[in-house]
Short mmCIF file of C-alpha atoms in Angstrom, two decimals:
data_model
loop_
_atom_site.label_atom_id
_atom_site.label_comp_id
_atom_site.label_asym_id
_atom_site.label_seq_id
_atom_site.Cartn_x
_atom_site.Cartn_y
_atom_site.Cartn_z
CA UNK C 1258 -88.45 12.20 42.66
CA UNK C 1259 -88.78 8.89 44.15
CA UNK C 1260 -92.51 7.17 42.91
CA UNK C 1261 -93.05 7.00 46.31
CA UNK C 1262 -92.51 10.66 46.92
CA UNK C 1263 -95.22 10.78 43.57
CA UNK C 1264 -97.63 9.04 45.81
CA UNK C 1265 -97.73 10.59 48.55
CA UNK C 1266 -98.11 13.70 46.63
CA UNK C 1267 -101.21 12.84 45.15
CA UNK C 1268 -104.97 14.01 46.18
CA UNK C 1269 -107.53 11.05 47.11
CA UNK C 1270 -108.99 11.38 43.82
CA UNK C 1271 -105.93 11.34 41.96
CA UNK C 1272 -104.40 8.50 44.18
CA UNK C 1273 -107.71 6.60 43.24
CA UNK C 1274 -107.05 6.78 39.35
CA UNK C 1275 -103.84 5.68 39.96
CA UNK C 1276 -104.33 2.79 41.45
CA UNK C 1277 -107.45 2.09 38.75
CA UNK C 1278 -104.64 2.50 36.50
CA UNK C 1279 -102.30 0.06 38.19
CA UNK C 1280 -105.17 -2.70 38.72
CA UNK C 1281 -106.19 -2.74 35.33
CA UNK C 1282 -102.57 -2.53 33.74
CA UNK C 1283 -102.21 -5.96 36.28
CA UNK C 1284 -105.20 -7.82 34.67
CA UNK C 1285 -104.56 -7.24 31.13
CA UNK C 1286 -101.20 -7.67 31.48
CA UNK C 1287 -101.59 -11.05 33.63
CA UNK C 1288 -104.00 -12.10 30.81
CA UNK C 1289 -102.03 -10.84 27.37
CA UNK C 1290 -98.22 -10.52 28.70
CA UNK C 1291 -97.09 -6.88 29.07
CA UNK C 1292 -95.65 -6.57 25.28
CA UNK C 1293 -99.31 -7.30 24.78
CA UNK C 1294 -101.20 -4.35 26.44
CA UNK C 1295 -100.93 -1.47 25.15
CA UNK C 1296 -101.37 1.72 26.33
CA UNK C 1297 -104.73 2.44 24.70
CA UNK C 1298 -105.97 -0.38 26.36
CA UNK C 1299 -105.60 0.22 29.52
CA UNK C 1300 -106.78 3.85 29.42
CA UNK C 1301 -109.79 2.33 28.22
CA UNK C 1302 -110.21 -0.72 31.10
CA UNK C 1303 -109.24 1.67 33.79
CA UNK C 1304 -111.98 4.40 32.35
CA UNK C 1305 -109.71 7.06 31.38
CA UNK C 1306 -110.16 9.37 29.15
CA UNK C 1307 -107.16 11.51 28.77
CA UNK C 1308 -103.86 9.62 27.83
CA UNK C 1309 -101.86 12.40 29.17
CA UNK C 1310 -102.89 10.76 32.64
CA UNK C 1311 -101.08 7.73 32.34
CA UNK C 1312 -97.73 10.17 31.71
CA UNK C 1313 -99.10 12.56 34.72
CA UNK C 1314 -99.20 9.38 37.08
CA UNK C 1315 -96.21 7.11 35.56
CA UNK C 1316 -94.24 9.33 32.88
CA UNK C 1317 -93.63 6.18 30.36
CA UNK C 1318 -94.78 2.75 30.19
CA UNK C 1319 -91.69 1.62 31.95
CA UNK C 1320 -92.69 3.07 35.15
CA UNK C 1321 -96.29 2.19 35.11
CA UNK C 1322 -94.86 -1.65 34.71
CA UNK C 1323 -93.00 -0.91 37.59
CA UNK C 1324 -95.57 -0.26 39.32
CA UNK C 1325 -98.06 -3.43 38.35
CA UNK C 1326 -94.74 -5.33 39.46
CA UNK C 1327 -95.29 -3.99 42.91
CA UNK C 1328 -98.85 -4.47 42.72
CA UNK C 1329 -98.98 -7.87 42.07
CA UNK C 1330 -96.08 -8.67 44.24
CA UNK C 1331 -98.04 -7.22 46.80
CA UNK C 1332 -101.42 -8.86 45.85
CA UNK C 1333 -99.18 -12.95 45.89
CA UNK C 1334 -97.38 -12.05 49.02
CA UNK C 1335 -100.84 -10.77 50.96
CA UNK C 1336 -102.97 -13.79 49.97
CA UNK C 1337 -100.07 -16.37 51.09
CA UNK C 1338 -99.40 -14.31 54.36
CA UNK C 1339 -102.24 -16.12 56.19
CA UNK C 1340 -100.93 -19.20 55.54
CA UNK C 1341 -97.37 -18.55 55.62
CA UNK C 1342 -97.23 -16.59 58.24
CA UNK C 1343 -97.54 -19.82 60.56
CA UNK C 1344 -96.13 -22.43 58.01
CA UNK C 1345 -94.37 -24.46 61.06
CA UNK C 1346 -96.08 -27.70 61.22
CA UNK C 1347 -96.41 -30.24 58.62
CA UNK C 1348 -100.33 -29.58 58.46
CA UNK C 1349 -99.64 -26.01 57.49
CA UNK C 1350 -97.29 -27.12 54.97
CA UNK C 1351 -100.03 -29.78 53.97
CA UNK C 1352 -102.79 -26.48 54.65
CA UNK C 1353 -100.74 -24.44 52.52
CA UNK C 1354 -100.14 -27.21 49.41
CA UNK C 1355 -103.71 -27.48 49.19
CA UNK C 1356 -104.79 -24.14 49.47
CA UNK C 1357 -102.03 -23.18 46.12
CA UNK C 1358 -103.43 -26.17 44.27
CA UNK C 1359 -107.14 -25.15 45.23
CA UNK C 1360 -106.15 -21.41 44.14
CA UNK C 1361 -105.09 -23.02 40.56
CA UNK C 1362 -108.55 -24.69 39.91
CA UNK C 1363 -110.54 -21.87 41.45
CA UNK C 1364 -108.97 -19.97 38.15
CA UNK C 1365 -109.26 -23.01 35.85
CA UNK C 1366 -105.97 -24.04 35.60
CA UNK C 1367 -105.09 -20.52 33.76
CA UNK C 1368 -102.89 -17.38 34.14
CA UNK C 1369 -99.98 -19.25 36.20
CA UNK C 1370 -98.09 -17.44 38.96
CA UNK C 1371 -98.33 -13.60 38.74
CA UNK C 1372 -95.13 -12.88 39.30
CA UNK C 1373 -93.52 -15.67 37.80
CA UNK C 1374 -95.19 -14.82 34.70
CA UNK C 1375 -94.18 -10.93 34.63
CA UNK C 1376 -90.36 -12.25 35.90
CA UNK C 1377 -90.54 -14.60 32.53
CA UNK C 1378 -91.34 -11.53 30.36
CA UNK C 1379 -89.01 -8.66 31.99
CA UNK C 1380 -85.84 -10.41 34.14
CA UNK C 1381 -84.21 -10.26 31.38
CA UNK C 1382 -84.78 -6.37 29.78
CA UNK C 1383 -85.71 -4.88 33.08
CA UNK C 1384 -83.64 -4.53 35.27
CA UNK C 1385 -85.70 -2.33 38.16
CA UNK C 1386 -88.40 -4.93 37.76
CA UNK C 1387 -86.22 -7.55 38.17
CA UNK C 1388 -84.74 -6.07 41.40
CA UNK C 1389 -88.70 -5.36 42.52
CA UNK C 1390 -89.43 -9.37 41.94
CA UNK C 1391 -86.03 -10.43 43.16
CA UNK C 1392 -86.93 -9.17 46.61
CA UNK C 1393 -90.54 -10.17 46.47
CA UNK C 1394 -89.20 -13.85 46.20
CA UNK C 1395 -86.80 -13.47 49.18
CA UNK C 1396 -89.74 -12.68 51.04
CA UNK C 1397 -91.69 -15.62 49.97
CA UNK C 1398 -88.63 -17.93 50.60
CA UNK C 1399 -87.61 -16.24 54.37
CA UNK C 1400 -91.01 -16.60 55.02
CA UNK C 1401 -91.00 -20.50 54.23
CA UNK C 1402 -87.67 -20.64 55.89
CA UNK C 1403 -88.97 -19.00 58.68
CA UNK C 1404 -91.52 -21.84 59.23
CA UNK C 1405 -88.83 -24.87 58.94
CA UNK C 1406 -86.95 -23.09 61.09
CA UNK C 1407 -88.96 -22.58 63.97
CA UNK C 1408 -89.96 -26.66 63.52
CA UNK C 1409 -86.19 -27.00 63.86
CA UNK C 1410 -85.99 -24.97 66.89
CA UNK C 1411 -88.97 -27.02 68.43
CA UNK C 1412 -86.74 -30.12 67.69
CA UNK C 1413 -89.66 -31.64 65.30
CA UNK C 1414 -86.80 -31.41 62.41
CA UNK C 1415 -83.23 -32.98 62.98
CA UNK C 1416 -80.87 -29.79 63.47
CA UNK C 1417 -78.69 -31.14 60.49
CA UNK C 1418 -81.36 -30.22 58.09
CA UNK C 1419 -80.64 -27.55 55.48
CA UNK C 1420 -84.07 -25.01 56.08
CA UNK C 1421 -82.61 -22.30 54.06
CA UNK C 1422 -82.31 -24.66 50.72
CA UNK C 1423 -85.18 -27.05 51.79
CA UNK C 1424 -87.32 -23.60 51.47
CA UNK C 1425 -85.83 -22.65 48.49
CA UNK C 1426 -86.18 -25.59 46.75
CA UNK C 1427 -90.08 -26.07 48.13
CA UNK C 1428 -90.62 -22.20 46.65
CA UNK C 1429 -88.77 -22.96 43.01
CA UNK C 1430 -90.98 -26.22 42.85
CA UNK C 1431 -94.04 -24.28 43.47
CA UNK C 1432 -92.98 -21.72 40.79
CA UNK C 1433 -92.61 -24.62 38.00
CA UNK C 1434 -96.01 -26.49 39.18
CA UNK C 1435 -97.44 -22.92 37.97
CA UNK C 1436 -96.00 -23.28 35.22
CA UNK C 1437 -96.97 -26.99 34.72
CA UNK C 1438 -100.40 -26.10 35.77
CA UNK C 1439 -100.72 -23.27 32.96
CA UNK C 1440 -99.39 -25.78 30.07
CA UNK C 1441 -101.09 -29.15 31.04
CA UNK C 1442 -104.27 -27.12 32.75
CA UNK C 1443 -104.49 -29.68 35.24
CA UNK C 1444 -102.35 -29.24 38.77
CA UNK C 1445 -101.18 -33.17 38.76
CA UNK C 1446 -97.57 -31.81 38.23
CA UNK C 1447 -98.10 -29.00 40.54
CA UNK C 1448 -99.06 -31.74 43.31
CA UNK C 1449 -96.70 -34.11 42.37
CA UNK C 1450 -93.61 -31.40 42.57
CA UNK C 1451 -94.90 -30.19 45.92
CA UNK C 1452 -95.61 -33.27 47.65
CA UNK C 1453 -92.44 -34.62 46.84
CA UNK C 1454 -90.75 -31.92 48.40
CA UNK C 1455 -93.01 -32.05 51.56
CA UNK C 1456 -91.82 -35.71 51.55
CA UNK C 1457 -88.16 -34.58 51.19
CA UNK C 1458 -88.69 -32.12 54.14
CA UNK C 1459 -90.81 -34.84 56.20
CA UNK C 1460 -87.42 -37.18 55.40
CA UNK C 1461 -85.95 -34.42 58.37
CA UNK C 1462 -88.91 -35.09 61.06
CA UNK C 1463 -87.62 -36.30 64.08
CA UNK C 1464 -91.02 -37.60 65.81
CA UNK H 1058 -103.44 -28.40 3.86
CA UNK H 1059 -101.68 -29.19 7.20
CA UNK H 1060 -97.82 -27.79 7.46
CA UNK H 1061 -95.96 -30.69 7.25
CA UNK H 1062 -97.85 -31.11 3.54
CA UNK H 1063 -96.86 -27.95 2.83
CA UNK H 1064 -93.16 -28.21 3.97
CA UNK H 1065 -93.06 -31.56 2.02
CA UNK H 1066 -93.77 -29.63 -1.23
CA UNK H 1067 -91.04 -26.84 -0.69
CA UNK H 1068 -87.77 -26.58 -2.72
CA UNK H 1069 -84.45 -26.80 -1.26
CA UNK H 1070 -84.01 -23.31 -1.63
CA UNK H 1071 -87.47 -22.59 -0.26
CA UNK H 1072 -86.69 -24.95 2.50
CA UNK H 1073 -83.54 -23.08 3.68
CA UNK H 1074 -85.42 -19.77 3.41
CA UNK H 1075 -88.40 -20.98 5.59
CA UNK H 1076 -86.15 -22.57 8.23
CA UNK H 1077 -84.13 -19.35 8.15
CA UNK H 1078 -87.51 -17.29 8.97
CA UNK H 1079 -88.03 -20.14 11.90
CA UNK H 1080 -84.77 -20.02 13.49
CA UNK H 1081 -84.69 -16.18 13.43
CA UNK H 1082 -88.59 -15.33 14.86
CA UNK H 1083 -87.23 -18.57 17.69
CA UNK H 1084 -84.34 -16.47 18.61
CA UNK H 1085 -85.98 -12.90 18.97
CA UNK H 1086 -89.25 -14.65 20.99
CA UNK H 1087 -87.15 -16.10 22.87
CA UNK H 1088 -85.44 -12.93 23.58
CA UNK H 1089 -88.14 -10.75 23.48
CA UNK H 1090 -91.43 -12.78 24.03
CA UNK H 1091 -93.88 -13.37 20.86
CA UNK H 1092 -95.59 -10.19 21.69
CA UNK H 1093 -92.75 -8.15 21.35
CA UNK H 1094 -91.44 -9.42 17.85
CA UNK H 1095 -92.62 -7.79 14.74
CA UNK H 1096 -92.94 -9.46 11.97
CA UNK H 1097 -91.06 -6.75 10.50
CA UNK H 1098 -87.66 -7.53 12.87
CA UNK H 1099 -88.44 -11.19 11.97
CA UNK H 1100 -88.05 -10.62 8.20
CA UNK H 1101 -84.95 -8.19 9.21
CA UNK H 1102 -83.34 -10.83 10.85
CA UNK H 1103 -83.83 -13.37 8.64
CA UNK H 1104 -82.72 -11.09 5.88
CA UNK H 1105 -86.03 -11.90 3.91
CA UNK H 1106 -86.70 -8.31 1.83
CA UNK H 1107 -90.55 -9.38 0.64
CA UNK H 1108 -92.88 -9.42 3.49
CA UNK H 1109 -95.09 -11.54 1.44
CA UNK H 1110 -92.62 -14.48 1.60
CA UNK H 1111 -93.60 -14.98 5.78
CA UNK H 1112 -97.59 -15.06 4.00
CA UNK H 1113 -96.12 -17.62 1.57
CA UNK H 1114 -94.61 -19.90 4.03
CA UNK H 1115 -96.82 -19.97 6.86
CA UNK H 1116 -100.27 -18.05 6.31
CA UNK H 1117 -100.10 -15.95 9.18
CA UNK H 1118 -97.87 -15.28 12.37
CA UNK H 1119 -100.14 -17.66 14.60
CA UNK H 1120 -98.82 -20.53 12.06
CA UNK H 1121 -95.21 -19.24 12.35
CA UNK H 1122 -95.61 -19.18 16.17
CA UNK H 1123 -96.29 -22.99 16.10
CA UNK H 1124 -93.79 -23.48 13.82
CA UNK H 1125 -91.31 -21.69 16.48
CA UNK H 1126 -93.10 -23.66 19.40
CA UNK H 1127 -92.04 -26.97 16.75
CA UNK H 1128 -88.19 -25.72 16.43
CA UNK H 1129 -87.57 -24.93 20.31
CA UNK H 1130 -89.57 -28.20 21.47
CA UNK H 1131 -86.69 -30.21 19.16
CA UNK H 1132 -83.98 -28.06 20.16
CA UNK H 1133 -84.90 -28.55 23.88
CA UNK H 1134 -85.31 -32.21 23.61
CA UNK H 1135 -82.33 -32.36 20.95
CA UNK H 1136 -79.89 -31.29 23.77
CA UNK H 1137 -81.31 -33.42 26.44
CA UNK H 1138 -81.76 -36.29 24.45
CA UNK H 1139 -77.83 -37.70 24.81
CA UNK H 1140 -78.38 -37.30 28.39
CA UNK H 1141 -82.11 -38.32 28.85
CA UNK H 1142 -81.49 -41.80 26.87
CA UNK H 1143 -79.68 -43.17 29.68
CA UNK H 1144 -81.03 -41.81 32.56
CA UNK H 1145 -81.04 -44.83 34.73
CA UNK H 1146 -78.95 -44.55 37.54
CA UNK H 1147 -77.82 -41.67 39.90
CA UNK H 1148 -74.57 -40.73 38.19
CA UNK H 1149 -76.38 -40.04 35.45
CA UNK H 1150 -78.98 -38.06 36.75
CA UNK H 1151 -75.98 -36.29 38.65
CA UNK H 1152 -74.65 -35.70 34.97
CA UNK H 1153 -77.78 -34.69 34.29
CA UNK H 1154 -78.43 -32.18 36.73
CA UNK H 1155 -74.31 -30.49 36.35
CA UNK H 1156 -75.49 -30.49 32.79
CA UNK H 1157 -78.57 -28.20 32.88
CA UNK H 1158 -77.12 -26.19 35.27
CA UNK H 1159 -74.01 -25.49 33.33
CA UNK H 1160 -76.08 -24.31 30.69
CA UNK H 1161 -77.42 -22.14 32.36
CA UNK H 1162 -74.25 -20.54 33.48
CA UNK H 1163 -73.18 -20.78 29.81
CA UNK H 1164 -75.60 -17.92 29.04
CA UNK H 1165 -75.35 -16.00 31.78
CA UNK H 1166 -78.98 -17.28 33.51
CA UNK H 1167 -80.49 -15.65 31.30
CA UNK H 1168 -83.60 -16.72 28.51
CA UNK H 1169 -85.21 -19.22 31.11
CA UNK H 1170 -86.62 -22.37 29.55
CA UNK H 1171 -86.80 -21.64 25.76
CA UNK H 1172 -90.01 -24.05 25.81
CA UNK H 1173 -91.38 -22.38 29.47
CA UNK H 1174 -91.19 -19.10 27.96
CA UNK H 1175 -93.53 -19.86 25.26
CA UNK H 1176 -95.19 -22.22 27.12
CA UNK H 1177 -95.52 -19.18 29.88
CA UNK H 1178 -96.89 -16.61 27.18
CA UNK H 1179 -99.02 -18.79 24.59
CA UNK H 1180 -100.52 -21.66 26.91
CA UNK H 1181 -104.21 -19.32 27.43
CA UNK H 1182 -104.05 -18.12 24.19
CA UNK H 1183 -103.05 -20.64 21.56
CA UNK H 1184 -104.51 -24.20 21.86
CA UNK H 1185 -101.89 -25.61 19.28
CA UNK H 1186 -99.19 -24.35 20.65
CA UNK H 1187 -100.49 -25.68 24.16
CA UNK H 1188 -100.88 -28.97 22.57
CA UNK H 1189 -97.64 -29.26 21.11
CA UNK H 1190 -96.04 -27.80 24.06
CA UNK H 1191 -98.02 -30.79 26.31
CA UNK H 1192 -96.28 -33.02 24.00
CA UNK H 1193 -92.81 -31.82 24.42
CA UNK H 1194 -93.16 -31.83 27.91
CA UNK H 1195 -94.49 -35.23 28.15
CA UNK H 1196 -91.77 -36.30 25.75
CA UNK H 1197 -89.31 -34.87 28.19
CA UNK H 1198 -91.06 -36.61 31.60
CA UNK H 1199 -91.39 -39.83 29.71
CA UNK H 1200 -87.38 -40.20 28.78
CA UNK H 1201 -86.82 -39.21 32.92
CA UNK H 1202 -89.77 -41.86 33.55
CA UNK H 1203 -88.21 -44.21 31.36
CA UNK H 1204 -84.81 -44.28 33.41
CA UNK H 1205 -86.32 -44.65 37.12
CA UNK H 1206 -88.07 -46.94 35.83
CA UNK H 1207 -84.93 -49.08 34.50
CA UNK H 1208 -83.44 -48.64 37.52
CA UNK H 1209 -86.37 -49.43 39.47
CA UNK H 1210 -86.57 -52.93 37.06
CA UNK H 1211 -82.96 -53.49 37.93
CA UNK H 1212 -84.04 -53.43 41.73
CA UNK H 1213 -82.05 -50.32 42.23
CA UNK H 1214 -85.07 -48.28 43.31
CA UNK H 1215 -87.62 -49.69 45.83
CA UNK H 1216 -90.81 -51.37 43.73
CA UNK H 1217 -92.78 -48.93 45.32
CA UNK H 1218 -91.25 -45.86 44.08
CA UNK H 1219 -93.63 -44.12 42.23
CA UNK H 1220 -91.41 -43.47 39.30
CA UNK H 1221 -93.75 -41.52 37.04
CA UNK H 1222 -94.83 -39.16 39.81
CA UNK H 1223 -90.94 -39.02 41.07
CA UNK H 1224 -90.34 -37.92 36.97
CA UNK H 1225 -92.97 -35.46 36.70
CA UNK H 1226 -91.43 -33.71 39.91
CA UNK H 1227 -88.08 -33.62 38.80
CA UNK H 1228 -89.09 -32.32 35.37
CA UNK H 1229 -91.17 -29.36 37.34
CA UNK H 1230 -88.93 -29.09 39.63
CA UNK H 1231 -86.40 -28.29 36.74
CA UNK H 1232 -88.92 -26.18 35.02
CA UNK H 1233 -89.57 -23.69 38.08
CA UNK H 1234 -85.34 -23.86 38.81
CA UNK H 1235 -85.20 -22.64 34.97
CA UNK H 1236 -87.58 -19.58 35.72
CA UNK H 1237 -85.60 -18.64 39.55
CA UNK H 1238 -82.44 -18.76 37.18
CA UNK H 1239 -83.05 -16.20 35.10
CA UNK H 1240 -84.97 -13.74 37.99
CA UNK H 1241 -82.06 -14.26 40.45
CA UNK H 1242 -79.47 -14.52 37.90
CA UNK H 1243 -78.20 -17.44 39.65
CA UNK H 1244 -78.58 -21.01 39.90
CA UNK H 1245 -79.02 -21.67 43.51
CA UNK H 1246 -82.44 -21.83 43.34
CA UNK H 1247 -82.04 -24.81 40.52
CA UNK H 1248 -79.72 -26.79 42.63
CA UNK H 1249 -81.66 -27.05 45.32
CA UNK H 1250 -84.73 -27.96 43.59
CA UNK H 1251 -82.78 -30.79 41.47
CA UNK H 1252 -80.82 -31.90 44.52
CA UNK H 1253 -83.91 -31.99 47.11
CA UNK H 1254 -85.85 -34.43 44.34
CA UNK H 1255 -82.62 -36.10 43.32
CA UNK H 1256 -82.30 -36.63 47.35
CA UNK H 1257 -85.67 -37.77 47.21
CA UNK H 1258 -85.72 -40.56 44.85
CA UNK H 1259 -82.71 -41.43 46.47
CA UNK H 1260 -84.30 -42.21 49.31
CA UNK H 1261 -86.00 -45.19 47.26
CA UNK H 1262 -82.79 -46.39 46.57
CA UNK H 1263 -82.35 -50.22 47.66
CA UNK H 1264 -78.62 -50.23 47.94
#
């Protein structure tokens, strides 16, 4: 049974602890890795009382990581969707840069990219996961690619410039300034890396 | 009594054993994260029967940790270093990039950065291990900083190149290509982040 067969399955209530069970699986494990968190402890953040839930709802631990890789995939992609929905101009690029470098101090610098820091832990053992955050970042880098492009097709960048790589390249920066940002706690290299590659894309302007 | 006192006052044979201890906890955190390695695997691997010997050599597993953070931030900047020391002119950096990207291929895109991944899982947690972690990394920047600016003092690069902002991108740049590796399992995400800043500083070249 697909988990998405599972969820449909469930009652309101039950749906409810479920998702209590995913959110607070996504905080501590955002905050402590997931080799950190155990089991016990999210029983106890989510306000559950009976451990056989987590089994009724997820069956192992595997499962229920699967599911906080959703969930957060779903929680980056939805807060950059109003801004990359429309990321074809260079003030929504410039809109957007500041917004991700605002979004780092508004959490002090901490925590780095939510998905990056789940696909640091489990690309490498999990291979469902993997697959989950694999096509989370296609989605961020179409929808950055669908932004150049549609500059392109206005004829503000030349047509010889490479969208699909420029957006791939402006998404793997802003996955090491996250990284930068959690080391250093300061976004200086986050900045630097993205405007840089603004530059690099501004390099293809044709006004 | 700081660590390097105490590994001053080891034997030889003491020596060996602690760096075997080091070099084994490196490789299984680097395989499995720091949360997911037991002390118990640790001494296994190391082939160290008295759990008391990881107490004598390093107090606790926080002080191994930074020992491990110590050993990957050398081993990182050991296998740059031949390529980082003369870093001043775009066939190098060219070298460079081929370099890191090979090595990537050479295990399979897998393990990410073996400094990001620590860097990725301690930096909230462990202030020494952020600190020495800042250090590496602005070891690392400096030797890239160190050969734009060479080339910018041999009027290769425009005098207004921002050279230590151009390094810091290229070094984050490198560090969020490291992390796409090992979630796509490829390294087309790298290449275009190296070659969009490598374009870029190119762009300041005067010839």
């Amino acid at each position: 049974m697909s988990s998405s067969t599972e969820e449909r399955r469930l009652t309101a209530r039950g749906r409810a602890t479920r998702d209590r069970i995913v959110a607070a699986a996504a905080t501590l494990m955002y905050e402590r890795g997931v080799a950190g968190t155990s089991t016990e402890d999210i029983l106890k953040a989510a306000r559950v009382t009976s451990p056989s839930q987590l089994y009724h709802y997820f069956g192992d631990k595997r499962a229920l990581v699967q599911a906080v890789v959703r969930h957060q995939t779903e929680r980056v992609l939805r807060f950059q969707r109003p801004l990359l929905s429309r990321l074809d101009s260079f003030e929504a690029l410039q809109a957007w840069r500041d917004a991700v470098v605002q979004a780092q101090h508004a959490r002090d610098c901490r925590g780095g990219c939510p998905m990056g820091s789940l696909a640091a832990e489990l690309s490498d053992h999990d291979p469902e996961a993997r697959a989950q955050l694999v096509a989370g970042y296609a989605q961020w880098e179409g929808a950055i690619r669908d932004g150049l492009r549609a500059m392109q097709q206005r004829g503000e960048l030349d047509a010889d410039a490479d969208t699909g790589r420029l957006a791939l390249a402006l998404l793997t920066a802003l996955q090491g300034g996250l990284v930068m940002t959690q080391i250093r706690r300061d976004t200086t290299a986050l900045e630097a890396a993205l405007d840089t590659m603004i530059d690099q894309i501004r390099s293809h302007a044709t006004l």
